[in-house]
XYZ file of C-alpha atoms in Angstrom:
631
model
C 97.799 127.752 139.649
C 97.693 128.366 143.410
C 94.680 127.399 145.441
C 92.322 129.823 147.151
C 93.844 131.825 150.013
C 91.540 132.992 152.837
C 91.049 136.748 152.493
C 88.251 139.259 153.046
C 87.308 142.792 152.129
C 84.492 142.762 154.710
C 84.530 144.176 158.212
C 82.008 143.163 160.855
C 80.331 146.525 160.297
C 80.008 145.765 156.568
C 78.300 142.488 157.393
C 75.923 144.130 159.857
C 74.965 146.710 157.230
C 74.522 144.015 154.581
C 72.240 141.910 156.764
C 70.211 144.997 157.634
C 69.900 145.976 153.961
C 71.779 149.233 154.604
C 75.065 148.615 152.767
C 74.818 150.751 149.634
C 78.408 150.356 148.384
C 78.413 146.582 147.971
C 80.239 146.865 144.659
C 83.383 147.691 146.653
C 83.130 144.354 148.470
C 81.271 141.743 146.420
C 82.335 140.614 142.960
C 85.884 140.237 141.650
C 88.622 142.707 142.572
C 92.225 142.854 141.404
C 94.361 143.116 144.522
C 97.601 142.063 146.159
C 97.934 139.828 149.237
C 101.320 139.412 150.939
C 103.095 140.748 147.889
C 101.292 138.387 145.502
C 99.030 139.776 142.775
C 95.731 138.119 141.988
C 91.964 138.529 142.361
C 89.674 138.528 145.373
C 86.249 136.953 144.770
C 83.137 137.321 146.918
C 79.592 136.166 146.197
C 76.373 135.970 148.195
C 74.970 132.425 148.097
C 73.428 131.498 151.482
C 71.848 128.243 150.264
C 75.124 126.923 148.873
C 76.854 123.774 150.090
C 79.963 124.874 148.178
C 80.978 127.623 145.760
C 83.958 127.434 143.440
C 85.334 129.776 140.832
C 85.652 128.257 137.379
C 87.247 129.990 134.427
C 89.803 129.963 131.694
C 92.547 130.092 134.344
C 91.634 126.573 135.579
C 90.136 125.192 132.358
C 86.636 125.578 133.831
C 87.283 122.749 136.261
C 84.814 122.324 139.127
C 86.327 122.050 142.606
C 89.785 123.426 141.806
C 89.196 126.826 143.427
C 86.596 126.600 146.150
C 85.737 129.745 148.085
C 85.421 129.920 151.874
C 82.080 130.583 153.526
C 82.042 133.279 156.184
C 81.357 132.187 159.731
C 78.889 135.031 160.473
C 75.805 133.641 158.735
C 75.895 136.291 156.001
C 75.878 133.666 153.252
C 78.948 135.248 151.634
C 81.634 133.047 150.066
C 85.026 134.615 149.447
C 88.733 134.115 148.849
C 91.849 135.309 147.033
C 93.204 133.445 144.012
C 96.832 134.344 143.178
C 97.766 134.895 139.572
C 94.271 135.617 138.250
C 94.746 138.688 136.062
C 92.632 141.363 134.447
C 90.619 139.941 131.575
C 90.233 136.477 133.090
C 86.875 134.893 132.223
C 85.054 133.206 135.093
C 81.775 132.049 136.620
C 80.650 130.672 139.974
C 79.787 126.972 140.196
C 77.358 126.626 143.091
C 76.341 123.372 144.772
C 73.131 123.991 146.675
C 71.772 122.464 149.854
C 68.398 122.721 148.102
C 67.841 119.236 146.586
C 71.550 118.915 145.759
C 71.136 121.333 142.802
C 74.131 122.683 140.849
C 74.012 126.132 139.226
C 76.611 127.889 137.075
C 76.283 131.632 137.338
C 77.823 134.840 136.062
C 78.960 137.205 138.802
C 76.090 139.525 139.833
C 78.689 142.236 140.552
C 80.840 141.728 137.451
C 82.190 145.000 136.018
C 82.555 143.536 132.518
C 80.880 140.651 130.702
C 81.563 138.605 127.626
C 79.770 139.833 124.543
C 76.468 137.956 124.066
C 75.694 135.207 123.270
C 78.671 134.300 125.501
C 77.887 134.643 129.193
C 81.053 134.605 131.310
C 82.128 137.429 133.593
C 85.532 139.099 133.245
C 87.891 140.251 135.971
C 88.219 143.951 135.227
C 88.933 147.431 136.414
C 88.119 150.492 134.345
C 90.693 153.234 134.944
C 89.737 156.640 133.576
C 91.063 160.104 134.257
C 87.926 162.198 134.398
C 87.999 165.602 132.721
C 84.495 166.752 133.643
C 85.275 168.689 136.829
C 83.696 171.859 135.457
C 80.407 170.021 134.928
C 80.520 168.132 138.215
C 81.357 171.252 140.210
C 78.364 173.136 138.800
C 75.975 170.213 138.256
C 73.808 171.050 141.238
C 72.973 174.393 139.640
C 72.644 173.102 136.048
C 70.664 169.972 136.856
C 68.103 171.445 139.245
C 64.356 171.256 138.781
C 64.287 174.946 137.913
C 66.584 174.373 134.948
C 65.820 173.206 131.385
C 65.321 169.475 130.832
C 65.233 168.671 127.131
C 66.160 165.011 126.854
C 67.214 163.060 123.751
C 66.420 159.368 124.273
C 68.852 157.011 122.538
C 69.058 153.300 121.811
C 72.800 152.962 121.371
C 72.694 149.930 119.072
C 70.481 151.567 116.436
C 71.180 155.303 116.550
C 73.576 155.052 113.641
C 75.183 152.122 111.824
C 78.472 151.986 109.974
C 79.022 149.701 106.993
C 75.252 149.406 106.855
C 74.993 146.987 109.785
C 77.558 147.605 112.547
C 76.726 149.744 115.574
C 79.061 152.542 116.572
C 81.420 151.920 119.474
C 81.338 153.956 122.692
C 84.429 155.817 121.464
C 82.875 156.545 118.074
C 79.733 157.780 119.795
C 81.915 159.989 121.992
C 82.583 161.917 118.792
C 79.510 161.571 116.578
C 76.670 161.295 119.102
C 78.065 163.974 121.416
C 78.506 166.367 118.485
C 74.965 165.713 117.277
C 73.234 166.126 120.653
C 75.202 169.330 121.199
C 74.338 170.652 117.738
C 70.640 169.903 118.278
C 70.672 171.794 121.568
C 69.396 169.090 123.933
C 70.336 169.601 127.568
C 70.436 165.886 128.427
C 70.809 162.521 126.761
C 69.044 159.424 128.082
C 70.325 155.977 127.219
C 68.025 153.002 127.081
C 69.674 150.383 129.328
C 73.424 150.129 128.873
C 73.808 147.419 131.529
C 74.649 144.001 130.059
C 71.697 142.129 128.579
C 71.608 138.830 126.681
C 68.726 139.332 124.242
C 68.779 142.137 121.668
C 64.967 142.267 121.124
C 64.552 143.169 124.819
C 66.191 146.539 123.924
C 68.201 146.140 127.133
C 65.300 145.908 129.574
C 66.106 142.290 130.571
C 69.379 142.686 132.474
C 71.887 140.060 133.538
C 74.912 142.298 134.227
C 73.683 145.076 136.499
C 77.162 146.506 137.151
C 78.618 146.154 133.635
C 78.133 148.405 130.604
C 77.270 146.139 127.706
C 80.343 144.871 125.894
C 78.575 145.261 122.527
C 80.091 148.707 122.069
C 83.425 148.454 123.860
C 85.030 148.342 127.284
C 83.701 149.888 130.504
C 86.364 152.591 130.403
C 85.190 153.477 126.889
C 81.712 154.136 128.236
C 83.276 156.452 130.821
C 84.859 158.374 127.939
C 81.410 158.787 126.366
C 79.887 160.158 129.592
C 82.919 162.388 130.104
C 82.639 163.878 126.608
C 78.963 164.716 127.149
C 79.838 166.448 130.402
C 82.593 168.447 128.737
C 79.920 169.818 126.388
C 77.638 170.679 129.304
C 75.175 167.855 128.554
C 73.777 165.683 131.350
C 73.574 161.891 131.084
C 70.551 159.898 132.288
C 70.496 156.098 132.350
C 67.452 153.851 132.160
C 67.531 151.625 135.240
C 65.489 148.448 135.669
C 64.914 147.378 139.296
C 61.479 145.997 138.422
C 62.288 142.599 136.919
C 65.039 140.403 135.460
C 65.174 137.459 133.030
C 65.305 133.767 133.865
C 68.454 133.136 131.783
C 70.442 130.264 133.263
C 73.548 132.371 133.954
C 71.591 135.242 135.526
C 70.153 136.059 138.946
C 67.232 133.633 138.844
C 67.389 130.647 141.243
C 70.928 131.810 141.868
C 72.105 129.467 144.590
C 69.463 126.824 144.043
C 66.935 128.946 145.912
C 64.782 132.002 145.203
C 67.563 134.329 146.273
C 66.894 137.549 144.347
C 63.315 136.877 143.198
C 60.250 136.684 145.432
C 59.532 132.998 146.196
C 55.754 133.408 145.760
C 55.075 133.226 142.031
C 52.180 135.668 142.483
C 54.731 138.295 143.513
C 57.894 136.934 141.936
C 56.924 136.426 138.296
C 55.880 139.017 135.719
C 53.327 137.555 133.268
C 53.745 140.333 130.673
C 57.495 140.079 130.308
C 57.966 136.419 131.334
C 60.543 137.585 133.848
C 61.241 137.427 137.583
C 60.441 140.151 140.115
C 62.880 141.148 142.851
C 62.051 140.326 146.455
C 61.890 143.887 147.784
C 61.269 142.640 151.316
C 64.642 140.885 151.549
C 67.269 143.162 153.054
C 70.186 141.885 151.023
C 68.259 142.302 147.758
C 67.413 145.896 148.625
C 71.101 146.516 149.363
C 72.014 144.965 145.978
C 69.613 147.217 144.066
C 70.392 150.440 145.909
C 74.118 149.711 145.581
C 73.531 149.353 141.853
C 71.804 152.735 141.603
C 74.637 154.309 143.584
C 77.266 152.532 141.449
C 76.334 154.289 138.209
C 76.185 157.680 139.887
C 79.478 157.089 141.683
C 81.643 155.189 139.222
C 80.276 156.582 135.954
C 79.336 160.145 136.968
C 75.818 159.827 135.560
C 73.413 162.625 136.379
C 70.106 160.823 136.653
C 68.310 157.497 136.647
C 65.055 156.978 134.792
C 63.431 154.109 136.677
C 61.590 151.737 134.374
C 58.146 150.197 134.954
C 57.500 151.753 138.376
C 53.759 151.029 138.114
C 54.477 147.303 137.878
C 56.375 147.563 141.157
C 53.744 149.534 143.048
C 50.734 147.271 142.505
C 50.402 143.631 143.518
C 47.641 143.120 140.945
C 49.536 144.705 138.037
C 48.621 142.665 134.903
C 46.994 140.014 137.091
C 43.444 138.738 137.191
C 41.414 138.056 140.337
C 42.880 135.107 142.182
C 46.342 135.675 140.708
C 47.479 138.076 143.412
C 47.342 138.379 147.193
C 46.436 141.621 148.997
C 48.854 143.251 151.404
C 48.444 143.300 155.185
C 45.859 146.098 154.872
C 43.813 144.239 152.299
C 44.620 146.457 149.333
C 46.714 146.114 146.181
C 49.752 148.261 146.999
C 53.149 146.558 147.188
C 54.314 148.028 150.482
C 57.780 146.485 150.253
C 58.404 147.931 146.784
C 57.188 151.345 147.938
C 59.541 151.202 150.902
C 62.420 150.193 148.629
C 61.810 153.083 146.208
C 61.673 155.573 149.054
C 64.918 154.287 150.515
C 66.612 154.286 147.120
C 65.643 157.887 146.462
C 66.708 158.983 149.922
C 70.139 157.428 149.479
C 70.636 158.828 145.972
C 69.705 162.383 146.877
C 71.645 162.304 150.147
C 74.843 161.024 148.507
C 74.976 162.907 145.196
C 74.470 166.601 144.576
C 72.615 167.689 141.486
C 71.246 164.319 140.345
C 67.646 163.424 139.555
C 65.587 160.252 139.569
C 62.718 160.032 137.088
C 59.847 157.571 137.390
C 58.200 155.930 134.408
C 54.908 155.538 136.263
C 51.746 155.232 134.193
C 48.993 155.339 136.831
C 47.470 157.993 139.058
C 49.495 156.831 142.082
C 49.714 159.859 144.346
C 52.947 161.452 145.513
C 55.507 159.917 143.156
C 57.534 163.150 143.169
C 56.669 164.265 146.672
C 59.489 164.098 149.244
C 59.668 160.958 151.357
C 59.213 162.962 154.553
C 55.846 164.117 153.187
C 54.779 160.552 152.441
C 55.843 160.554 148.773
C 58.122 158.182 146.887
C 60.834 160.831 146.580
C 61.419 160.927 142.804
C 62.553 164.155 141.168
C 60.283 163.797 138.134
C 57.638 161.513 136.656
C 56.765 160.822 133.033
C 53.420 162.433 132.131
C 51.913 159.449 130.360
C 48.367 160.834 130.351
C 49.491 163.966 128.520
C 51.334 161.864 125.962
C 48.350 159.600 125.224
C 45.885 162.500 125.031
C 48.165 164.548 122.794
C 48.802 161.753 120.308
C 45.110 160.853 120.209
C 44.219 164.499 119.535
C 46.790 165.014 116.794
C 45.841 161.908 114.852
C 42.343 163.369 114.316
C 41.542 165.235 111.139
C 41.567 168.961 112.015
C 37.860 169.310 111.179
C 37.096 167.068 114.173
C 39.474 168.694 116.657
C 37.005 171.326 117.809
C 34.987 168.559 119.457
C 37.990 167.222 121.346
C 39.864 170.357 122.366
C 39.673 169.247 126.000
C 42.205 166.500 125.156
C 44.724 169.325 124.828
C 43.552 171.439 127.749
C 42.765 168.663 130.256
C 46.407 168.130 131.206
C 46.456 171.483 132.966
C 43.958 170.211 135.533
C 46.663 167.948 136.972
C 49.904 169.315 135.486
C 51.253 170.437 138.846
C 50.223 167.471 140.998
C 53.679 165.997 140.211
C 56.917 167.214 138.653
C 56.136 165.998 135.162
C 58.353 165.254 132.176
C 56.535 165.113 128.827
C 57.670 161.982 126.940
C 57.508 160.989 123.303
C 59.540 157.862 123.967
C 60.554 154.725 122.073
C 57.344 153.014 123.196
C 55.294 155.367 121.007
C 56.958 154.445 117.707
C 56.867 150.614 117.769
C 54.426 147.701 117.559
C 52.347 149.120 114.735
C 51.803 152.517 116.343
C 53.599 154.197 113.400
C 56.207 156.940 113.566
C 55.241 160.295 115.062
C 55.163 161.762 111.551
C 52.799 159.144 110.179
C 50.392 159.531 113.081
C 49.697 162.993 111.738
C 46.732 163.386 109.324
C 46.584 165.134 105.984
C 48.847 165.444 102.986
C 52.616 165.724 103.225
C 52.620 169.450 104.004
C 49.991 169.010 106.716
C 51.786 166.013 108.290
C 54.929 168.043 108.765
C 53.031 171.157 109.878
C 51.163 169.059 112.450
C 54.431 167.587 113.729
C 56.022 171.039 114.040
C 52.902 172.237 115.862
C 52.920 169.261 118.232
C 56.562 169.839 119.128
C 55.929 173.539 119.675
C 52.996 172.738 121.949
C 55.154 170.216 123.824
C 58.038 172.623 124.449
C 55.742 175.412 125.657
C 53.690 173.148 127.940
C 54.865 173.121 131.581
C 57.349 170.376 132.440
C 60.520 168.845 131.090
C 60.636 167.218 127.646
C 61.851 163.902 126.257
C 62.039 162.968 122.581
C 63.111 159.600 121.218
C 65.759 159.588 118.508
C 64.442 159.935 114.964
C 61.540 162.091 116.049
C 63.754 165.150 115.804
C 63.908 164.861 112.013
C 60.524 163.281 111.364
C 61.588 159.691 110.717
C 59.033 158.071 108.401
C 59.234 154.459 109.556
C 58.648 152.935 112.938
C 61.779 152.426 115.004
C 63.523 149.131 114.258
C 66.105 148.162 116.900
C 68.066 146.204 114.273
C 68.479 149.086 111.844
C 69.952 152.558 111.807
C 67.787 155.661 111.918
C 66.823 156.939 108.461
C 69.501 159.610 108.311
C 69.192 159.919 104.534
C 65.850 161.702 105.063
C 67.599 164.784 106.440
C 68.624 165.758 102.902
C 64.969 166.655 102.211
C 63.614 170.067 103.181
C 60.608 168.884 105.166
C 62.745 166.594 107.335
C 65.601 169.057 107.766
C 62.908 171.584 108.647
C 61.836 169.425 111.592
C 65.478 169.294 112.703
C 65.635 173.080 112.603
C 62.402 173.321 114.592
C 63.854 171.127 117.340
C 67.104 173.113 117.364
C 65.188 176.378 117.722
C 62.770 175.005 120.313
C 65.694 173.717 122.364
C 67.319 177.134 122.119
C 64.052 178.841 123.063
C 63.631 176.509 126.048
C 67.218 176.936 127.246
C 67.196 180.727 126.906
C 63.667 181.476 128.165
C 63.390 181.446 131.959
C 59.600 181.523 131.590
C 59.739 177.986 130.193
C 61.790 176.407 132.989
C 62.014 178.481 136.176
C 58.462 177.589 137.234
C 57.870 174.561 135.003
C 56.591 172.513 137.956
C 54.558 175.288 139.591
C 51.081 176.619 138.795
C 52.614 180.083 139.120
C 54.374 179.442 135.824
C 51.256 179.050 133.680
C 48.093 181.029 132.933
C 45.383 180.375 130.392
C 44.333 183.207 128.137
C 41.709 181.177 126.239
C 41.209 177.415 126.425
C 37.668 177.050 125.075
C 37.682 178.540 121.569
C 36.268 175.400 119.975
C 34.982 177.252 116.931
C 38.535 178.070 115.813
C 40.369 175.182 117.593
C 42.804 177.693 119.084
C 44.286 177.806 122.577
C 46.344 180.653 124.036
C 48.301 180.805 127.257
C 51.079 182.585 129.137
C 54.275 180.996 130.453
C 55.795 182.859 133.386
C 59.267 183.141 134.894
C 60.469 184.813 138.056
C 60.756 188.128 136.214
C 57.531 189.237 134.446
C 59.690 190.697 131.651
C 60.545 187.092 130.666
C 56.918 186.021 130.214
C 55.875 184.442 126.922
C 52.513 184.385 125.140
C 51.749 181.219 123.180
C 49.023 180.643 120.590
C 48.308 177.240 118.987
C 46.157 176.923 115.868
C 45.156 173.278 115.489
C 43.530 173.654 112.061
C 44.944 174.306 108.556
C 42.803 177.471 108.347
C 44.848 180.678 108.825
C 43.388 183.033 111.409
C 43.841 186.651 110.350
C 43.343 189.350 112.990
C 42.744 186.816 115.733
C 42.279 188.817 118.921
C 44.130 187.747 122.040
C 43.965 189.431 125.420
C 47.365 190.338 126.904
C 48.292 191.325 130.455
C 50.339 194.441 129.632
C 50.210 197.306 127.151
C 53.659 196.441 125.765
C 54.801 195.669 122.238
C 55.263 191.937 121.657
C 58.057 190.407 119.599
C 57.797 187.072 117.777
C 60.393 184.613 119.146
C 59.152 181.385 117.524
C 56.842 180.496 114.654
C 56.515 176.836 113.644
C 55.241 178.021 110.245
C 58.449 179.870 109.403
C 59.620 179.338 105.817
C 62.975 178.009 107.058
C 61.083 175.027 108.456
C 59.261 174.558 105.101
C 56.233 176.357 106.453
C 54.155 178.974 104.649
C 55.933 181.913 106.266
C 52.807 183.610 107.653
C 52.797 185.572 110.883
C 53.558 189.022 112.299
C 57.001 189.861 113.679
C 55.682 192.387 116.207
C 52.337 193.123 117.815
C 51.196 196.389 119.351
C 48.375 196.085 121.901
C 45.251 198.205 121.758
C 43.062 199.144 124.691
C 40.407 196.647 123.741
C 39.306 194.414 126.612
C 39.526 190.722 125.696
C 39.896 187.392 127.510
C 39.646 189.197 130.840
C 42.530 191.548 130.042
C 42.250 195.309 129.566
C 44.268 195.252 126.353
C 44.653 192.890 123.421
C 46.515 192.257 120.191
C 45.491 191.086 116.737
C 47.547 188.051 115.810
C 47.951 186.285 112.503
C 47.822 182.578 113.286
C 49.327 180.534 110.445
C 47.795 177.167 109.539
C 48.633 174.274 111.890
C 51.060 176.347 113.880
C 52.270 177.552 117.223
C 53.543 181.111 117.622
C 55.364 182.434 120.672
C 55.708 186.124 121.541
C 57.724 187.883 124.211
């Protein structure tokens, strides 16, 4: 095997951008790249290791021998080591062996920019390219229109390893999911799918949130090009793809980013800012230019190379606060004496600016659980620049309300109505995510009180309330058919339950709610604006009923929604309406096809009886534990 030949992909301008933290396409330069030099085929390697005394490439091509293929350090102080090794082909396994100036330490690391990794528990990187002829031009050409904030966002959250198993234990491959999962999401009517992290991770119980291969789709389900096929197939069906992205922390695994070159290269050197006590993981040094460039390049990579349509950014709250999960004395205030992580805030703003400037029709979504102000406000107005934010307060209040026996709900009706006091302070997405069906919290179905009929009626009601509340929606897999058990990442969803009427009824409810959402401008055109919502009655505690109007750009599209949170039917329940126009029922969660009781009126004719501040009103029949929607 030939020795390392001096070669570089970097220009002086690249290096200047890298040092300044402004190079957001580092994946084109760093890592391993199949190339040809002077007519000889091989692989170019480049790695950032400024504290290194030497860096060599070890792999199956040189029998993992240290010192055989030593890279050259650049003369410009960038800390980049690089070189071309002839004859190294696609599929070659390799790592970097780094000898550090720091106490003469040796580290053996996977490539931070590897495009493909060995399947865990193995940890080597693979030289790879992922050719794919994209067939999603129709989606990409119209994505800006379809993926805007004034369009429907009904998201199906998926853990790829446990959505469905074959042979009772084996996860589906990317290619198998390109058939089965795409068909299912399309059939159910979701507008988007969101994958829990697909980037390579070593430890299955982390669900993918402890990443070691930031630029590589996990090899558990196939090759990188297979994952491109999966994204492509979703796009061909008109379904957007959102990826969970984790710039908040990373594990201390020996082959990962931690103590990479014998120094605190990627993580903050101060343990008070560089270690996460909850997750026993390391926190990125957001104040280091090269680290910011690494992370923003990673966000750009998935949008660029894999055509994804959005990034849901995990654990944003943990990034924003220096005292997150820390007691007094375990954190240090910022330069202004408060608890905000100014460097992380600056990083998030810059990331969002780059993403929105470079890609039309994409969205970033923050999982941010505090009252931090301006998460979805534009950067030029002092915000963080996200497109949407998970509405965690709504989720907690809603689940707490629904677990109560209906007889007690009249005392806590404000848990349902309170969200409207802040619903438009951010662009909110309403999440019933994986976090709500684990760790003893029970499944959504078994949080509901009452007998079997009431459990399912409550769940149908909760979903109807969710879809008619302002904002986008997210539902974790299994919830759409009323899975009985908590989610278990090692097992398949309980698909056998769908043979039973109550469970198939929940599926039909979700299908119809998705259709209602997609086809009703009143539910999405102004979903982030107070102009899109109006209370009719929010304080009828005696009956535990709330009524409201959802509004679109055209008043003819407006919808009237009534929620009955008790199992007592309400005959001739009077509701004030804004116009003297016949109303038509467009959704009833108590419909017999959902295994409901089948109560409710198909049409309503207003009378000139003043009610709820309106000059006319209708007499509704509100079925037990139901939501009805009229147009």
